[in-house]
Amino acid sequence: MKILYHSVLPSITKAMLELGVPVDEGENLLGKSTVADHGDLAIACHSLSRTLKKSPAEIGEILSSILIPLLDEIANISTVNGFVNLKAKDSWLEEKCSEICNDIRLGIPLSSNPRTVAIDYSSPNVAKEMHVGHLRSTVIGDSLTRILEFLGNTVIRENHIGDWGTPFGMLIEHLLDMGEDSDENELSVGDLDGFYKTARNKFDSDESFADRSRARVVLLQSGDEETIRLWQVLVDESTRYFNEVYQLLGVLLVDADLMGESAYHHLLPNVVSRLNEQGLLKNSDGADVVFPGGHLNRDGEPLPLIVRKGDGGYNYATTDLACIIDRVERLKVDDLLYVVGTPQSRHFEMVFSVANQAGLLNDSNTTVHVNFGSVLGKDGKVLKSRSGSAVKLVDLLKESVSRANDVIGDKNPDLTGIERENIAKAIGIGAVKYADLSTDRTRDYMFDWTRMLSFEGDTAPYLQYAHARIKSIFERVDSDDWKSSPIQIINEYESRLARSIVSFSDAVESAATNLMPNRICIHLHEIASSFGSFYENCPVLNAEEISIKNSRLLLCDTTARILSTGLELLGIDAPNRM
Ligand code: ARG
């Protein structure tokens, strides 16, 4: 509870001075209590034992006797096993909670040092199916965009699609063979994988097709007008499909965010010459490479980052170096985030290291590989469709919406028509996103329809339902008197809910600093369950006194706002009815 931390810190400093402990050493001992029942914060006295020549328990007693009068208005103090526990007093909580309930930002301050952040996310490949990894990148990147913007940072979304390189020779030739408008053209029906695979098979088995494809790459690189037109057809077909997925998902990405590999093509010779000027370029088997150091291949030899291949072609890494130049020098970005799966960790480590050595980054720049684990099927292996191919994302999302529709049919058959459709979409899409965002992103997670669509547990439907339930209370309230009423805490349920309310900002801040949207999920789940027990135990509309009723209504309203704000930061809708 940051707000409590800041309120007690001056007194802790004073107490430490009195004890003769250096101030920063003393302050470092103050942290979150590990046992919630003991308190909100705790001071661990163990490390002071040596300097003060007393047992931790004795130090705890002395410290607490100094702190009790100092913190009389803020916290109750208790000691156990060398810990001094601080638990916010209800009177103090009432005051803080009242402030937050009446704050449109729910106690979340704007950043005092806003940054310009480029978030590289989604980034699927043209003429290939988006896989579940791209789903993760899209959902996580989108949530980080919302969180960082909410805190006042400027976010530049970069959808770095794979739209350039040698495969385009064969893809264009295959497109010509099929006929641009032909019905058999899988692109037009959105079967990107089928299209890619057929082209690849032809390339591997038909010598003359392979020759044509290679010649086509040369034409593409040299900017031949007709070739570029055909390439554009492929790009347009694919981005149309990507947009279909984005729209279903309800993410912020639009065409203006497209910044594919092709956009950096003209900068690649410049990357090579800048690396050369810095004396970083080496020749290895005819290729231009940089040895960033710190990475070894299987034989224990230094691993190079290949910048230009022997045949003159550039690499994925070269494009990423060009991206860095563009983002730092043209866009004046402070932080460069890359929401990409863990398998590309080495690639990013090497690219960042070369960029640093080549002076492409300023001291104020940070580069972060916001990595994530895999989505697994029930068999514990990377999620695949029944036929063993990549899962088609549109199908997966549509299936989720249709399953949500079935669930609504059971739960609330009164919902019909367009309203039911919208709610099914909010639940179905929300469930998929939440399942993804609520796990620590660096871990793998198992895709499980039943679990993610359940109205119980750590799921989107549980949170959405809690929100809708609160909204329904207000259908029976006809005055606004509760709006600026003071919060009253008269029992433990209100006290727990008030704690969840005042610490919402900690969760959002922690999600932003650690680039971990799951911190918000954890908090939303906590507040929804605090609300659950509050609502079960505290009559709201039939409260014994009007002031209590108003305070409870304000707690309800704030909980709903935290749920909808938190869900919005995750990119999930919170319908008013369910
Ligand atoms: N297109 C790549 C892939 O599908 C991801 C690109 C990530 N972004 C980047 N700047 N390298 O694996």
JSON list of N, CA, C and O in Angstrom, two decimals, residues 503-535:
[
{"chain": "A", "resi": 503, "resn": "SER", "atom": "N", "xyz": [-5.45, 0.57, -2.92]},
{"chain": "A", "resi": 503, "resn": "SER", "atom": "CA", "xyz": [-4.21, 0.07, -3.51]},
{"chain": "A", "resi": 503, "resn": "SER", "atom": "C", "xyz": [-4.32, -0.25, -5.00]},
{"chain": "A", "resi": 503, "resn": "SER", "atom": "O", "xyz": [-3.39, -0.82, -5.58]},
{"chain": "A", "resi": 504, "resn": "PHE", "atom": "N", "xyz": [-5.42, 0.15, -5.63]},
{"chain": "A", "resi": 504, "resn": "PHE", "atom": "CA", "xyz": [-5.51, -0.07, -7.08]},
{"chain": "A", "resi": 504, "resn": "PHE", "atom": "C", "xyz": [-4.34, 0.60, -7.82]},
{"chain": "A", "resi": 504, "resn": "PHE", "atom": "O", "xyz": [-3.75, 0.04, -8.73]},
{"chain": "A", "resi": 505, "resn": "SER", "atom": "N", "xyz": [-3.99, 1.82, -7.37]},
{"chain": "A", "resi": 505, "resn": "SER", "atom": "CA", "xyz": [-2.92, 2.52, -8.08]},
{"chain": "A", "resi": 505, "resn": "SER", "atom": "C", "xyz": [-1.58, 1.78, -7.97]},
{"chain": "A", "resi": 505, "resn": "SER", "atom": "O", "xyz": [-0.78, 1.83, -8.89]},
{"chain": "A", "resi": 506, "resn": "ASP", "atom": "N", "xyz": [-1.36, 1.06, -6.87]},
{"chain": "A", "resi": 506, "resn": "ASP", "atom": "CA", "xyz": [-0.11, 0.27, -6.75]},
{"chain": "A", "resi": 506, "resn": "ASP", "atom": "C", "xyz": [-0.05, -0.76, -7.87]},
{"chain": "A", "resi": 506, "resn": "ASP", "atom": "O", "xyz": [1.01, -1.00, -8.47]},
{"chain": "A", "resi": 507, "resn": "ALA", "atom": "N", "xyz": [-1.20, -1.39, -8.15]},
{"chain": "A", "resi": 507, "resn": "ALA", "atom": "CA", "xyz": [-1.23, -2.45, -9.15]},
{"chain": "A", "resi": 507, "resn": "ALA", "atom": "C", "xyz": [-0.94, -1.88, -10.54]},
{"chain": "A", "resi": 507, "resn": "ALA", "atom": "O", "xyz": [-0.17, -2.45, -11.31]},
{"chain": "A", "resi": 508, "resn": "VAL", "atom": "N", "xyz": [-1.54, -0.73, -10.83]},
{"chain": "A", "resi": 508, "resn": "VAL", "atom": "CA", "xyz": [-1.34, -0.15, -12.16]},
{"chain": "A", "resi": 508, "resn": "VAL", "atom": "C", "xyz": [0.12, 0.29, -12.31]},
{"chain": "A", "resi": 508, "resn": "VAL", "atom": "O", "xyz": [0.76, 0.04, -13.34]},
{"chain": "A", "resi": 509, "resn": "GLU", "atom": "N", "xyz": [0.64, 0.90, -11.27]},
{"chain": "A", "resi": 509, "resn": "GLU", "atom": "CA", "xyz": [2.03, 1.33, -11.32]},
{"chain": "A", "resi": 509, "resn": "GLU", "atom": "C", "xyz": [2.97, 0.15, -11.48]},
{"chain": "A", "resi": 509, "resn": "GLU", "atom": "O", "xyz": [3.92, 0.18, -12.27]},
{"chain": "A", "resi": 510, "resn": "SER", "atom": "N", "xyz": [2.70, -0.90, -10.74]},
{"chain": "A", "resi": 510, "resn": "SER", "atom": "CA", "xyz": [3.57, -2.07, -10.82]},
{"chain": "A", "resi": 510, "resn": "SER", "atom": "C", "xyz": [3.47, -2.74, -12.20]},
{"chain": "A", "resi": 510, "resn": "SER", "atom": "O", "xyz": [4.47, -3.19, -12.76]},
{"chain": "A", "resi": 511, "resn": "ALA", "atom": "N", "xyz": [2.26, -2.74, -12.78]},
{"chain": "A", "resi": 511, "resn": "ALA", "atom": "CA", "xyz": [2.11, -3.29, -14.14]},
{"chain": "A", "resi": 511, "resn": "ALA", "atom": "C", "xyz": [2.95, -2.48, -15.12]},
{"chain": "A", "resi": 511, "resn": "ALA", "atom": "O", "xyz": [3.60, -3.03, -16.01]},
{"chain": "A", "resi": 512, "resn": "ALA", "atom": "N", "xyz": [2.99, -1.16, -14.93]},
{"chain": "A", "resi": 512, "resn": "ALA", "atom": "CA", "xyz": [3.74, -0.30, -15.85]},
{"chain": "A", "resi": 512, "resn": "ALA", "atom": "C", "xyz": [5.24, -0.46, -15.65]},
{"chain": "A", "resi": 512, "resn": "ALA", "atom": "O", "xyz": [5.98, -0.64, -16.62]},
{"chain": "A", "resi": 513, "resn": "THR", "atom": "N", "xyz": [5.71, -0.42, -14.40]},
{"chain": "A", "resi": 513, "resn": "THR", "atom": "CA", "xyz": [7.17, -0.49, -14.22]},
{"chain": "A", "resi": 513, "resn": "THR", "atom": "C", "xyz": [7.71, -1.87, -14.60]},
{"chain": "A", "resi": 513, "resn": "THR", "atom": "O", "xyz": [8.80, -1.97, -15.14]},
{"chain": "A", "resi": 514, "resn": "ASN", "atom": "N", "xyz": [6.94, -2.90, -14.32]},
{"chain": "A", "resi": 514, "resn": "ASN", "atom": "CA", "xyz": [7.44, -4.24, -14.66]},
{"chain": "A", "resi": 514, "resn": "ASN", "atom": "C", "xyz": [6.97, -4.72, -16.02]},
{"chain": "A", "resi": 514, "resn": "ASN", "atom": "O", "xyz": [7.29, -5.83, -16.42]},
{"chain": "A", "resi": 515, "resn": "LEU", "atom": "N", "xyz": [6.18, -3.92, -16.71]},
{"chain": "A", "resi": 515, "resn": "LEU", "atom": "CA", "xyz": [5.61, -4.30, -18.01]},
{"chain": "A", "resi": 515, "resn": "LEU", "atom": "C", "xyz": [4.89, -5.64, -17.88]},
{"chain": "A", "resi": 515, "resn": "LEU", "atom": "O", "xyz": [5.08, -6.56, -18.68]},
{"chain": "A", "resi": 516, "resn": "MET", "atom": "N", "xyz": [4.10, -5.76, -16.83]},
{"chain": "A", "resi": 516, "resn": "MET", "atom": "CA", "xyz": [3.40, -7.00, -16.49]},
{"chain": "A", "resi": 516, "resn": "MET", "atom": "C", "xyz": [1.91, -6.71, -16.28]},
{"chain": "A", "resi": 516, "resn": "MET", "atom": "O", "xyz": [1.49, -6.42, -15.15]},
{"chain": "A", "resi": 517, "resn": "PRO", "atom": "N", "xyz": [1.10, -6.83, -17.32]},
{"chain": "A", "resi": 517, "resn": "PRO", "atom": "CA", "xyz": [-0.34, -6.56, -17.14]},
{"chain": "A", "resi": 517, "resn": "PRO", "atom": "C", "xyz": [-0.97, -7.47, -16.09]},
{"chain": "A", "resi": 517, "resn": "PRO", "atom": "O", "xyz": [-2.00, -7.12, -15.51]},
{"chain": "A", "resi": 518, "resn": "ASN", "atom": "N", "xyz": [-0.38, -8.62, -15.82]},
{"chain": "A", "resi": 518, "resn": "ASN", "atom": "CA", "xyz": [-1.02, -9.53, -14.85]},
{"chain": "A", "resi": 518, "resn": "ASN", "atom": "C", "xyz": [-1.12, -8.92, -13.45]},
{"chain": "A", "resi": 518, "resn": "ASN", "atom": "O", "xyz": [-1.95, -9.34, -12.65]},
{"chain": "A", "resi": 519, "resn": "ARG", "atom": "N", "xyz": [-0.31, -7.89, -13.16]},
{"chain": "A", "resi": 519, "resn": "ARG", "atom": "CA", "xyz": [-0.41, -7.24, -11.85]},
{"chain": "A", "resi": 519, "resn": "ARG", "atom": "C", "xyz": [-1.80, -6.61, -11.70]},
{"chain": "A", "resi": 519, "resn": "ARG", "atom": "O", "xyz": [-2.35, -6.56, -10.60]},
{"chain": "A", "resi": 520, "resn": "ILE", "atom": "N", "xyz": [-2.33, -6.12, -12.80]},
{"chain": "A", "resi": 520, "resn": "ILE", "atom": "CA", "xyz": [-3.68, -5.54, -12.75]},
{"chain": "A", "resi": 520, "resn": "ILE", "atom": "C", "xyz": [-4.70, -6.65, -12.56]},
{"chain": "A", "resi": 520, "resn": "ILE", "atom": "O", "xyz": [-5.64, -6.54, -11.77]},
{"chain": "A", "resi": 521, "resn": "CYS", "atom": "N", "xyz": [-4.51, -7.76, -13.28]},
{"chain": "A", "resi": 521, "resn": "CYS", "atom": "CA", "xyz": [-5.45, -8.90, -13.14]},
{"chain": "A", "resi": 521, "resn": "CYS", "atom": "C", "xyz": [-5.52, -9.36, -11.69]},
{"chain": "A", "resi": 521, "resn": "CYS", "atom": "O", "xyz": [-6.61, -9.59, -11.15]},
{"chain": "A", "resi": 522, "resn": "ILE", "atom": "N", "xyz": [-4.36, -9.50, -11.07]},
{"chain": "A", "resi": 522, "resn": "ILE", "atom": "CA", "xyz": [-4.32, -9.98, -9.68]},
{"chain": "A", "resi": 522, "resn": "ILE", "atom": "C", "xyz": [-5.16, -9.04, -8.81]},
{"chain": "A", "resi": 522, "resn": "ILE", "atom": "O", "xyz": [-5.97, -9.47, -7.99]},
{"chain": "A", "resi": 523, "resn": "HIS", "atom": "N", "xyz": [-4.98, -7.74, -9.03]},
{"chain": "A", "resi": 523, "resn": "HIS", "atom": "CA", "xyz": [-5.71, -6.78, -8.20]},
{"chain": "A", "resi": 523, "resn": "HIS", "atom": "C", "xyz": [-7.22, -6.81, -8.47]},
{"chain": "A", "resi": 523, "resn": "HIS", "atom": "O", "xyz": [-8.02, -6.72, -7.55]},
{"chain": "A", "resi": 524, "resn": "LEU", "atom": "N", "xyz": [-7.58, -6.91, -9.74]},
{"chain": "A", "resi": 524, "resn": "LEU", "atom": "CA", "xyz": [-9.01, -6.93, -10.06]},
{"chain": "A", "resi": 524, "resn": "LEU", "atom": "C", "xyz": [-9.68, -8.16, -9.45]},
{"chain": "A", "resi": 524, "resn": "LEU", "atom": "O", "xyz": [-10.81, -8.09, -8.95]},
{"chain": "A", "resi": 525, "resn": "HIS", "atom": "N", "xyz": [-8.96, -9.26, -9.49]},
{"chain": "A", "resi": 525, "resn": "HIS", "atom": "CA", "xyz": [-9.54, -10.47, -8.89]},
{"chain": "A", "resi": 525, "resn": "HIS", "atom": "C", "xyz": [-9.71, -10.28, -7.38]},
{"chain": "A", "resi": 525, "resn": "HIS", "atom": "O", "xyz": [-10.72, -10.66, -6.80]},
{"chain": "A", "resi": 526, "resn": "GLU", "atom": "N", "xyz": [-8.72, -9.65, -6.78]},
{"chain": "A", "resi": 526, "resn": "GLU", "atom": "CA", "xyz": [-8.78, -9.39, -5.33]},
{"chain": "A", "resi": 526, "resn": "GLU", "atom": "C", "xyz": [-9.95, -8.46, -4.99]},
{"chain": "A", "resi": 526, "resn": "GLU", "atom": "O", "xyz": [-10.73, -8.74, -4.08]},
{"chain": "A", "resi": 527, "resn": "ILE", "atom": "N", "xyz": [-10.10, -7.40, -5.79]},
{"chain": "A", "resi": 527, "resn": "ILE", "atom": "CA", "xyz": [-11.17, -6.46, -5.43]},
{"chain": "A", "resi": 527, "resn": "ILE", "atom": "C", "xyz": [-12.54, -7.09, -5.69]},
{"chain": "A", "resi": 527, "resn": "ILE", "atom": "O", "xyz": [-13.49, -6.88, -4.93]},
{"chain": "A", "resi": 528, "resn": "ALA", "atom": "N", "xyz": [-12.64, -7.91, -6.73]},
{"chain": "A", "resi": 528, "resn": "ALA", "atom": "CA", "xyz": [-13.92, -8.56, -7.00]},
{"chain": "A", "resi": 528, "resn": "ALA", "atom": "C", "xyz": [-14.28, -9.52, -5.88]},
{"chain": "A", "resi": 528, "resn": "ALA", "atom": "O", "xyz": [-15.44, -9.63, -5.48]},
{"chain": "A", "resi": 529, "resn": "SER", "atom": "N", "xyz": [-13.25, -10.20, -5.33]},
{"chain": "A", "resi": 529, "resn": "SER", "atom": "CA", "xyz": [-13.63, -11.12, -4.26]},
{"chain": "A", "resi": 529, "resn": "SER", "atom": "C", "xyz": [-13.86, -10.36, -2.95]},
{"chain": "A", "resi": 529, "resn": "SER", "atom": "O", "xyz": [-14.74, -10.74, -2.18]},
{"chain": "A", "resi": 530, "resn": "SER", "atom": "N", "xyz": [-13.12, -9.26, -2.71]},
{"chain": "A", "resi": 530, "resn": "SER", "atom": "CA", "xyz": [-13.44, -8.43, -1.53]},
{"chain": "A", "resi": 530, "resn": "SER", "atom": "C", "xyz": [-14.87, -7.93, -1.65]},
{"chain": "A", "resi": 530, "resn": "SER", "atom": "O", "xyz": [-15.63, -7.90, -0.68]},
{"chain": "A", "resi": 531, "resn": "PHE", "atom": "N", "xyz": [-15.22, -7.54, -2.87]},
{"chain": "A", "resi": 531, "resn": "PHE", "atom": "CA", "xyz": [-16.58, -7.03, -3.07]},
{"chain": "A", "resi": 531, "resn": "PHE", "atom": "C", "xyz": [-17.60, -8.13, -2.81]},
{"chain": "A", "resi": 531, "resn": "PHE", "atom": "O", "xyz": [-18.64, -7.90, -2.16]},
{"chain": "A", "resi": 532, "resn": "GLY", "atom": "N", "xyz": [-17.29, -9.34, -3.30]},
{"chain": "A", "resi": 532, "resn": "GLY", "atom": "CA", "xyz": [-18.20, -10.47, -3.11]},
{"chain": "A", "resi": 532, "resn": "GLY", "atom": "C", "xyz": [-18.54, -10.66, -1.64]},
{"chain": "A", "resi": 532, "resn": "GLY", "atom": "O", "xyz": [-19.71, -10.76, -1.27]},
{"chain": "A", "resi": 533, "resn": "SER", "atom": "N", "xyz": [-17.51, -10.66, -0.76]},
{"chain": "A", "resi": 533, "resn": "SER", "atom": "CA", "xyz": [-17.84, -10.91, 0.64]},
{"chain": "A", "resi": 533, "resn": "SER", "atom": "C", "xyz": [-18.48, -9.68, 1.29]},
{"chain": "A", "resi": 533, "resn": "SER", "atom": "O", "xyz": [-19.33, -9.82, 2.16]},
{"chain": "A", "resi": 534, "resn": "PHE", "atom": "N", "xyz": [-18.10, -8.50, 0.84]},
{"chain": "A", "resi": 534, "resn": "PHE", "atom": "CA", "xyz": [-18.77, -7.28, 1.32]},
{"chain": "A", "resi": 534, "resn": "PHE", "atom": "C", "xyz": [-20.27, -7.34, 1.00]},
{"chain": "A", "resi": 534, "resn": "PHE", "atom": "O", "xyz": [-21.13, -7.15, 1.86]},
{"chain": "A", "resi": 535, "resn": "TYR", "atom": "N", "xyz": [-20.56, -7.69, -0.23]},
{"chain": "A", "resi": 535, "resn": "TYR", "atom": "CA", "xyz": [-21.96, -7.63, -0.68]},
{"chain": "A", "resi": 535, "resn": "TYR", "atom": "C", "xyz": [-22.82, -8.70, -0.02]},
{"chain": "A", "resi": 535, "resn": "TYR", "atom": "O", "xyz": [-24.00, -8.53, 0.24]}
]
